[in-house]
Amino acid sequence: MKTLRNIINIFRSILVALALAAISLMLYACAPLPPIGPDDNPPEGSVTIPPDEDPEDPDLPDDPDGSDEPDDPNDSESGGNNKPDVPDYPTEPDPPAPQEPWQSEYGLPSAESAKARLVEIYGGADKMFLLNANTVARMPCPRGETVKLNMTFSVSAYAKTVLEDSVDEFNDVFAVINPHYRFEINYAPTDADFSAKYSVRMRTEAQLSQTETSQVFGFAHVGYYNGFTELGDFAITIRTDVFDNGAYLMTTFKHELMHLLGAGDAYKNANATQNTIMQSYKVNASHGFSSTDVAMLDAMYRNPASPHSDEYIADYIENYETNSTHTRRALTAVVYKQMINELDGDEIVSQTNAIGYKDTAAFASLVNGGAKRDETFGCARVSFTELEYVTRPEITYFGGFDPTTGKYSHGKQKPTIGSSQSINYTDYGDGLLYAAPDGNLYTLFVRIGDYVVLFTLHGSFTDLPALGATVWHVCTINN
């Protein structure tokens, strides 16, 4: 009887393990959700803030997150991983050790020390938001392998840029704390890629869970191993229309990948910090890591053999938000430059000729092959006047940038009188400037030779499918 009772107890333990073997975590956006793609009109009374840089983030929802209910790990509709439990991964032999000890040590901080550091970072155990309640569960060290995000669908060129920059942020942080973790997007995965231990299956669905008060933009799938301390069976699902919105995409992707690394949802803990990408969109509209997020990764994953001193890494974390190049503004600049670089030179000339300028031959000879902009444009004061027309209209355009004041002065010239006003502008770097004359004429400026071209911006970073530009004015530099 004792033997039978032991067998029954073992069987019950297996059933409990199977029920807990997987979890799905959802990134909730607040509802009612505006259409994917921004209302590009600036705030009342403002004509100076680009539509993608409003600090109030008008394209994000305003209502609080509507769900405080925990996800059901075995509910397939909420992303539960219903795979049967499998034995723990076998211990893998270390590959041949390179020359540097930093490159041959695959250890992680102990779970106890990681948890103690997290308590310190968050200011108390009650403020933590780990994936597995109060237990440290981590992605095992890849030991020389690359964590591949294996795409099961195609995305636009702009969405690729957003995803790759988001992956780069993880790689930049891990290059400091533990370079054995490296992530890569794989657009053409093989069966072997999908079956690899460090595969992340990337999926998309047209519609995820939705209620009257909340919507789901994405969720992560993970399985637990080795006493619920190691994570595996990775997958991320993102709602299809999120790929049309660069701001939502970069935030959702980073949030879900953080789940695969052991972070929980901060918005499910009323005591948790607001300064984390693991919060809801309403609480934290940031689109990159906070210093708190980097500190969490450092506590969980810093290689004990790191050559960096505690002081060095503490300084890196403290100044991360100031020094990060993976912000929404920075990525907006990258995407807009990508769009400008891809403009067709013949189309630019055709649009210029259609305006009715008198002589465009010299300009056309410069533009052949695309808009090759002067990357020093914006570094010094410059003013410009619109080209002469075949038949002069009642009003022509002029403008000028002053980097010392951050002002763009522009105006309309009539035959006998002119008027102008000054507004703020944004320097996206590498010779691409942005301003919004009259408050809603979203305009990109580039210099090509002795000409300044004003492009009307269509779409935006939050409306990637519509992103494009057409020629509005062509001006000559004033001597």
Coordinates of C-alpha atoms in Angstrom, one line a residue:
M1 CA 0.0 0.0 0.0
K2 CA 2.8 2.4 0.8
T3 CA 4.3 1.7 -2.6
L4 CA 1.0 2.4 -4.3
R5 CA 0.6 5.6 -2.3
N6 CA 4.0 6.7 -3.4
I7 CA 3.2 6.1 -7.0
I8 CA 0.0 8.1 -6.7
N9 CA 1.8 11.0 -5.1
I10 CA 4.5 11.0 -7.9
F11 CA 1.7 10.9 -10.5
R12 CA 0.0 13.9 -8.9
S13 CA 3.3 15.8 -8.9
I14 CA 3.7 15.2 -12.6
L15 CA 0.2 16.5 -13.3
V16 CA 1.0 19.7 -11.3
A17 CA 4.2 20.2 -13.3
L18 CA 2.4 19.7 -16.6
A19 CA -0.2 22.3 -15.6
L20 CA 2.4 24.8 -14.8
A21 CA 4.9 24.0 -17.6
A22 CA 4.1 27.0 -19.7
I23 CA 3.0 30.6 -19.5
S24 CA 1.8 33.2 -21.9
L25 CA 2.2 36.9 -21.1
M26 CA 0.3 39.7 -22.8
L27 CA 1.2 43.3 -23.4
Y28 CA -2.0 45.2 -22.9
A29 CA -2.7 48.5 -24.6
C30 CA -5.2 50.8 -23.1
A31 CA -8.6 51.1 -24.8
P32 CA -10.4 52.7 -26.5
L33 CA -7.5 52.4 -28.9
P34 CA -7.2 55.0 -31.7
P35 CA -6.6 53.6 -35.2
I36 CA -3.1 52.4 -35.8
G37 CA -1.5 55.5 -37.3
P38 CA -1.5 58.9 -35.7
D39 CA -3.6 61.9 -35.8
D40 CA -0.8 64.0 -37.2
N41 CA -2.3 67.3 -36.1
P42 CA -0.2 68.9 -33.4
P43 CA -1.6 70.0 -30.1
E44 CA -3.7 73.1 -29.9
G45 CA -1.6 76.2 -30.3
S46 CA 1.5 74.3 -31.3
V47 CA 3.2 74.5 -34.6
T48 CA 6.7 73.4 -33.6
I49 CA 6.5 69.7 -32.5
P50 CA 6.8 67.0 -35.2
P51 CA 3.9 64.6 -35.1
D52 CA 6.1 61.8 -33.9
E53 CA 7.8 63.7 -31.1
D54 CA 4.9 65.0 -29.1
P55 CA 5.9 64.5 -25.5
E56 CA 2.3 63.8 -24.7
D57 CA 2.4 60.9 -27.2
P58 CA -1.1 61.6 -28.6
D59 CA -1.1 58.5 -30.7
L60 CA -1.1 56.3 -27.6
P61 CA -4.2 55.4 -25.6
D62 CA -5.2 57.6 -22.7
D63 CA -7.3 55.2 -20.7
P64 CA -5.7 53.0 -18.0
D65 CA -5.0 49.4 -18.6
G66 CA -8.2 47.5 -18.3
S67 CA -7.1 44.1 -17.2
D68 CA -5.6 43.1 -13.8
E69 CA -6.5 39.4 -14.3
P70 CA -3.6 37.0 -14.5
D71 CA -3.2 35.1 -17.8
D72 CA -4.3 31.5 -17.8
P73 CA -1.1 29.6 -18.7
N74 CA -3.1 26.8 -20.2
D75 CA -5.6 28.9 -22.1
S76 CA -4.7 28.5 -25.8
E77 CA -6.6 31.7 -26.7
S78 CA -4.4 33.7 -24.3
G79 CA -1.2 32.2 -25.7
G80 CA -0.8 29.3 -23.3
N81 CA 1.9 26.8 -24.2
N82 CA 0.0 23.6 -24.2
K83 CA 2.9 21.4 -25.2
P84 CA 3.5 18.4 -22.9
D85 CA 6.4 18.7 -20.5
V86 CA 9.7 17.3 -21.7
P87 CA 12.8 16.3 -19.8
D88 CA 15.3 19.0 -18.7
Y89 CA 17.8 20.0 -21.4
P90 CA 20.9 17.9 -21.0
T91 CA 24.1 19.7 -20.0
E92 CA 26.0 20.9 -23.0
P93 CA 29.7 20.6 -23.2
D94 CA 31.6 23.9 -23.4
P95 CA 33.0 24.8 -26.8
P96 CA 36.8 25.2 -27.1
A97 CA 37.8 28.1 -24.9
P98 CA 39.0 31.3 -26.8
Q99 CA 42.0 33.2 -25.6
E100 CA 40.1 35.7 -23.4
P101 CA 38.6 34.4 -20.1
W102 CA 35.7 36.9 -20.7
Q103 CA 34.8 34.9 -23.8
S104 CA 35.1 31.4 -22.2
E105 CA 33.2 31.8 -19.0
Y106 CA 29.5 31.0 -19.4
G107 CA 28.3 31.5 -15.8
L108 CA 25.4 33.6 -14.6
P109 CA 24.9 35.2 -11.2
S110 CA 23.3 32.9 -8.7
A111 CA 19.5 33.1 -8.4
E112 CA 19.9 34.2 -4.8
S113 CA 22.3 37.1 -5.7
A114 CA 20.2 38.1 -8.7
K115 CA 17.0 38.2 -6.6
A116 CA 18.8 40.3 -3.9
R117 CA 20.0 42.7 -6.5
L118 CA 16.4 43.0 -7.9
V119 CA 15.1 43.7 -4.4
E120 CA 17.7 46.5 -4.1
I121 CA 16.9 47.9 -7.6
Y122 CA 13.2 48.0 -7.2
G123 CA 13.2 49.0 -3.5
G124 CA 11.6 46.0 -2.0
A125 CA 10.4 42.4 -2.8
D126 CA 6.9 43.7 -3.1
K127 CA 7.8 45.9 -6.0
M128 CA 9.4 43.2 -8.2
F129 CA 7.7 41.9 -11.4
L130 CA 9.4 38.7 -12.3
L131 CA 8.0 36.3 -14.9
N132 CA 7.6 33.5 -12.5
A133 CA 6.3 35.3 -9.4
N134 CA 9.2 35.6 -6.9
T135 CA 11.4 33.0 -8.5
V136 CA 14.2 33.9 -10.8
A137 CA 13.7 32.2 -14.1
R138 CA 16.1 32.9 -17.0
M139 CA 17.0 32.1 -20.6
P140 CA 20.0 29.7 -20.2
C141 CA 23.4 31.0 -21.6
P142 CA 23.5 30.2 -25.3
R143 CA 27.2 29.2 -25.0
G144 CA 28.3 30.6 -28.4
E145 CA 24.9 30.2 -30.1
T146 CA 22.9 33.1 -31.4
V147 CA 19.3 33.5 -30.3
K148 CA 17.5 33.6 -33.6
L149 CA 14.1 35.3 -34.0
N150 CA 12.8 33.2 -36.7
M151 CA 10.2 35.0 -38.8
T152 CA 7.2 33.0 -40.0
F153 CA 5.8 36.0 -42.1
S154 CA 7.2 38.9 -44.2
V155 CA 7.3 42.5 -43.1
S156 CA 7.9 45.8 -44.8
A157 CA 11.3 47.4 -45.2
Y158 CA 10.4 50.0 -42.6
A159 CA 9.2 47.4 -40.1
K160 CA 12.4 45.5 -40.6
T161 CA 14.3 48.7 -39.7
V162 CA 12.3 49.1 -36.5
L163 CA 12.7 45.4 -35.5
E164 CA 16.5 45.4 -36.2
D165 CA 17.0 48.5 -34.2
S166 CA 15.1 47.0 -31.3
V167 CA 17.2 43.8 -31.5
D168 CA 20.3 46.0 -31.6
E169 CA 19.3 47.6 -28.2
F170 CA 19.3 44.1 -26.6
N171 CA 22.7 43.4 -28.2
D172 CA 24.2 46.7 -27.1
V173 CA 23.2 46.1 -23.5
F174 CA 24.4 42.4 -23.5
A175 CA 27.7 43.5 -25.1
V176 CA 28.4 45.2 -21.8
I177 CA 26.9 42.7 -19.3
N178 CA 27.3 39.3 -21.0
P179 CA 28.3 39.1 -24.7
H180 CA 27.4 35.4 -24.8
Y181 CA 23.8 36.5 -25.4
R182 CA 23.3 37.7 -28.9
F183 CA 20.1 38.1 -30.8
E184 CA 19.4 38.1 -34.6
I185 CA 16.4 38.3 -36.8
N186 CA 16.2 35.4 -39.3
Y187 CA 14.0 36.3 -42.2
A188 CA 14.5 32.9 -44.0
P189 CA 14.5 30.2 -41.3
T190 CA 15.0 26.5 -42.0
D191 CA 13.4 23.6 -40.1
A192 CA 16.7 23.3 -38.3
D193 CA 16.4 26.9 -37.2
F194 CA 13.0 26.4 -35.7
S195 CA 14.0 23.2 -33.9
A196 CA 17.1 24.8 -32.3
K197 CA 17.1 25.3 -28.5
Y198 CA 17.5 29.1 -28.9
S199 CA 14.9 29.6 -31.5
V200 CA 12.2 32.3 -31.0
R201 CA 9.3 31.6 -33.3
M202 CA 8.0 35.0 -34.5
R203 CA 4.3 34.9 -35.4
T204 CA 1.5 37.4 -36.2
E205 CA -2.2 37.3 -35.9
A206 CA -4.8 39.7 -37.3
Q207 CA -6.6 40.0 -34.0
L208 CA -5.7 39.1 -30.4
S209 CA -7.8 39.3 -27.2
Q210 CA -9.9 42.4 -26.8
T211 CA -12.4 43.7 -24.3
E212 CA -14.2 47.0 -23.8
T213 CA -11.3 48.3 -21.7
S214 CA -8.2 46.7 -23.1
Q215 CA -6.5 45.3 -26.2
V216 CA -3.6 42.9 -26.6
F217 CA -0.9 44.0 -29.0
G218 CA 1.3 40.9 -28.5
F219 CA 2.2 38.1 -26.2
A220 CA 5.1 35.8 -25.4
H221 CA 5.2 32.0 -25.1
V222 CA 7.7 30.4 -22.8
G223 CA 8.1 26.9 -21.1
Y224 CA 9.8 26.2 -17.8
Y225 CA 12.6 23.7 -17.2
N226 CA 15.0 22.6 -14.4
G227 CA 12.7 23.3 -11.5
F228 CA 11.1 26.3 -13.1
T229 CA 14.4 28.2 -13.2
E230 CA 15.2 27.9 -16.9
L231 CA 13.1 29.2 -19.8
G232 CA 12.7 27.6 -23.2
D233 CA 10.2 26.9 -26.1
F234 CA 10.3 30.6 -27.0
A235 CA 7.8 32.3 -29.3
I236 CA 6.4 35.9 -29.7
T237 CA 3.1 36.8 -31.4
I238 CA 2.4 40.4 -32.4
R239 CA -0.9 41.7 -33.8
T240 CA -0.6 42.3 -37.5
D241 CA -1.5 46.0 -37.6
V242 CA 1.2 46.8 -35.0
F243 CA 3.7 46.4 -37.8
D244 CA 2.3 49.5 -39.4
N245 CA 3.1 51.6 -36.4
G246 CA 6.7 52.1 -35.6
A247 CA 6.1 53.3 -32.0
Y248 CA 3.8 50.4 -31.1
L249 CA 6.1 47.9 -32.8
M250 CA 9.3 48.9 -31.1
T251 CA 7.6 48.9 -27.7
T252 CA 5.6 45.7 -28.1
F253 CA 8.6 43.8 -29.4
K254 CA 10.9 44.8 -26.6
H255 CA 8.3 44.2 -24.0
E256 CA 7.7 40.6 -25.3
L257 CA 11.4 39.8 -25.6
M258 CA 12.0 41.0 -22.1
H259 CA 9.4 38.3 -21.0
L260 CA 11.6 35.7 -22.7
L261 CA 14.4 36.9 -20.5
G262 CA 12.5 36.6 -17.3
A263 CA 10.7 39.9 -16.8
G264 CA 7.1 40.0 -15.8
D265 CA 4.4 42.6 -16.3
A266 CA 5.0 45.6 -14.1
Y267 CA 1.4 46.8 -14.7
K268 CA 0.1 43.7 -12.8
N269 CA 1.9 44.9 -9.6
A270 CA 0.5 48.2 -8.2
N271 CA 3.7 48.7 -6.3
A272 CA 6.0 48.4 -9.3
T273 CA 8.0 51.2 -10.8
Q274 CA 6.5 53.1 -13.6
N275 CA 9.8 53.6 -15.3
T276 CA 10.0 50.4 -17.2
I277 CA 9.1 49.1 -20.6
M278 CA 7.2 46.3 -18.8
Q279 CA 4.5 48.8 -17.9
S280 CA 1.3 49.5 -19.9
Y281 CA 1.3 52.1 -22.6
K282 CA -0.7 54.5 -20.4
V283 CA 1.7 54.4 -17.5
N284 CA 4.9 54.5 -19.5
A285 CA 4.9 55.7 -23.2
S286 CA 8.7 55.2 -23.5
H287 CA 9.8 53.1 -26.5
G288 CA 13.2 52.0 -25.3
F289 CA 14.8 50.6 -22.1
S290 CA 14.9 52.7 -19.0
S291 CA 17.9 52.5 -16.6
T292 CA 15.7 50.2 -14.5
D293 CA 15.3 47.8 -17.3
V294 CA 19.1 47.7 -17.9
A295 CA 19.7 47.2 -14.2
M296 CA 17.3 44.3 -14.2
L297 CA 19.1 42.6 -17.1
D298 CA 22.4 43.2 -15.4
A299 CA 21.2 41.7 -12.1
M300 CA 19.9 38.6 -13.9
Y301 CA 22.6 38.1 -16.6
R302 CA 25.9 39.8 -15.8
N303 CA 28.8 37.4 -16.5
P304 CA 30.7 36.8 -13.3
A305 CA 33.9 36.9 -15.3
S306 CA 33.1 40.4 -16.6
P307 CA 36.2 42.6 -16.9
H308 CA 34.1 45.6 -16.2
S309 CA 34.1 47.0 -12.7
D310 CA 31.0 47.5 -10.6
E311 CA 31.6 51.2 -10.9
Y312 CA 31.8 51.0 -14.7
I313 CA 28.5 49.2 -15.1
A314 CA 26.8 51.3 -12.5
D315 CA 27.8 54.4 -14.5
Y316 CA 26.6 52.7 -17.7
I317 CA 23.2 52.0 -16.2
E318 CA 22.8 55.4 -14.5
N319 CA 23.5 57.3 -17.8
Y320 CA 21.7 54.8 -20.1
E321 CA 18.7 56.8 -20.9
T322 CA 20.8 59.9 -21.7
N323 CA 23.2 58.0 -24.0
S324 CA 20.8 55.6 -25.7
T325 CA 20.5 55.8 -29.4
H326 CA 17.5 53.5 -29.5
T327 CA 14.8 56.1 -28.8
R328 CA 11.7 56.8 -30.8
R329 CA 13.1 60.0 -32.0
A330 CA 16.4 58.4 -33.1
L331 CA 14.6 55.6 -34.9
T332 CA 12.2 58.0 -36.5
A333 CA 15.2 59.7 -38.0
V334 CA 16.6 56.4 -39.3
V335 CA 13.3 55.5 -41.0
Y336 CA 12.9 59.0 -42.6
K337 CA 16.4 58.9 -43.9
Q338 CA 15.7 55.5 -45.3
M339 CA 12.7 56.8 -47.1
I340 CA 14.5 59.9 -48.5
N341 CA 17.4 57.8 -49.7
E342 CA 15.0 55.6 -51.7
L343 CA 13.3 58.5 -53.5
D344 CA 13.5 58.2 -57.3
G345 CA 15.6 61.0 -58.9
D346 CA 13.5 61.1 -62.1
E347 CA 10.3 61.4 -60.0
I348 CA 11.8 64.3 -58.0
V349 CA 12.6 66.1 -61.3
S350 CA 9.2 65.4 -62.6
Q351 CA 7.5 66.8 -59.5
T352 CA 9.8 69.8 -59.6
N353 CA 9.0 70.6 -63.3
A354 CA 5.3 70.3 -62.5
I355 CA 5.5 73.2 -60.1
G356 CA 6.3 75.6 -63.0
Y357 CA 9.8 76.7 -62.3
K358 CA 11.6 78.6 -65.1
D359 CA 14.9 76.6 -65.2
T360 CA 15.5 73.3 -63.5
A361 CA 18.2 71.8 -65.7
A362 CA 21.0 72.4 -63.2
F363 CA 19.0 71.0 -60.4
A364 CA 17.9 68.0 -62.4
S365 CA 21.6 67.2 -63.2
L366 CA 22.3 67.0 -59.5
V367 CA 19.3 64.9 -58.6
N368 CA 19.8 62.2 -61.1
G369 CA 20.2 58.9 -59.2
G370 CA 18.3 60.1 -56.2
A371 CA 18.3 62.8 -53.5
K372 CA 22.0 62.8 -52.6
R373 CA 21.8 65.2 -49.6
D374 CA 24.5 67.3 -48.1
E375 CA 25.0 65.7 -44.7
T376 CA 26.4 69.0 -43.2
F377 CA 23.1 70.8 -43.9
G378 CA 21.9 72.2 -40.6
C379 CA 25.3 72.7 -39.0
A380 CA 25.5 76.4 -40.0
R381 CA 23.0 79.2 -40.6
V382 CA 21.6 79.1 -44.0
S383 CA 18.8 81.0 -45.9
F384 CA 17.2 80.2 -49.2
T385 CA 14.7 81.6 -51.8
E386 CA 12.4 79.7 -54.0
L387 CA 13.4 79.2 -57.7
E388 CA 12.1 81.7 -60.3
Y389 CA 8.8 80.7 -61.9
V390 CA 7.9 80.8 -65.6
T391 CA 4.9 82.8 -64.6
R392 CA 5.4 84.3 -61.2
P393 CA 2.6 83.4 -58.8
E394 CA 1.2 86.0 -56.3
I395 CA 3.2 84.4 -53.5
T396 CA 6.7 82.7 -53.4
Y397 CA 8.4 81.0 -50.6
F398 CA 11.6 81.7 -48.6
G399 CA 13.1 80.3 -45.4
G400 CA 16.2 79.8 -43.3
F401 CA 17.6 77.8 -40.4
D402 CA 19.6 79.0 -37.4
P403 CA 21.1 76.2 -35.4
T404 CA 22.2 78.6 -32.7
T405 CA 18.6 79.3 -31.8
G406 CA 16.9 76.2 -33.1
K407 CA 14.6 78.3 -35.1
Y408 CA 13.3 78.0 -38.7
S409 CA 12.2 81.3 -40.2
H410 CA 10.0 81.1 -43.2
G411 CA 7.7 83.3 -45.1
K412 CA 5.7 84.3 -48.2
Q413 CA 6.9 86.9 -50.6
K414 CA 4.6 89.1 -52.6
P415 CA 5.8 91.4 -55.3
T416 CA 6.0 94.4 -52.9
I417 CA 5.9 93.0 -49.4
G418 CA 6.8 89.9 -47.5
S419 CA 6.0 88.3 -44.1
S420 CA 7.7 85.7 -42.0
Q421 CA 7.5 83.8 -38.7
S422 CA 9.9 81.7 -36.7
I423 CA 9.1 78.2 -35.4
N424 CA 11.1 75.4 -33.8
Y425 CA 12.5 72.6 -36.0
T426 CA 14.1 69.2 -35.5
D427 CA 17.5 68.2 -36.8
Y428 CA 17.4 64.5 -37.5
G429 CA 21.1 64.5 -38.3
D430 CA 23.1 63.8 -41.5
G431 CA 21.5 66.7 -43.3
L432 CA 17.8 65.9 -42.7
L433 CA 15.7 68.6 -41.0
Y434 CA 12.1 68.7 -40.1
A435 CA 9.6 71.5 -39.5
A436 CA 5.8 72.1 -39.7
P437 CA 5.1 75.5 -41.3
D438 CA 1.6 76.8 -40.6
G439 CA 1.3 74.1 -37.9
N440 CA 0.3 71.2 -40.2
L441 CA 2.5 71.3 -43.3
Y442 CA 4.8 68.5 -42.2
T443 CA 8.0 69.1 -44.1
L444 CA 11.4 67.5 -44.6
F445 CA 14.3 69.6 -45.8
V446 CA 17.5 68.5 -47.6
R447 CA 20.2 70.3 -49.3
I448 CA 21.4 69.1 -52.7
G449 CA 24.3 71.2 -54.0
D450 CA 23.3 74.8 -53.8
Y451 CA 19.6 73.9 -53.6
V452 CA 17.3 73.3 -50.7
V453 CA 14.4 70.9 -51.4
L454 CA 11.3 71.0 -49.2
F455 CA 9.4 67.7 -49.2
T456 CA 5.9 67.3 -48.0
L457 CA 5.9 64.4 -45.6
H458 CA 3.1 61.8 -46.1
G459 CA 2.4 59.2 -43.4
S460 CA 4.7 59.1 -40.4
F461 CA 6.6 56.9 -38.1
T462 CA 3.3 55.8 -36.7
D463 CA 1.8 55.2 -40.2
L464 CA 4.5 53.3 -42.0
P465 CA 2.5 52.1 -45.0
A466 CA 1.7 55.7 -46.0
L467 CA 5.2 57.0 -45.5
G468 CA 6.6 58.9 -48.4
A469 CA 7.5 62.4 -49.6
T470 CA 6.7 64.7 -52.6
V471 CA 8.4 67.9 -53.7
W472 CA 6.8 71.0 -52.3
H473 CA 9.3 73.8 -53.0
V474 CA 12.9 73.9 -54.5
C475 CA 15.0 76.9 -53.4
T476 CA 18.4 78.2 -54.0
I477 CA 20.9 79.1 -51.3
N478 CA 21.3 82.8 -50.7
N479 CA 24.8 84.1 -50.9

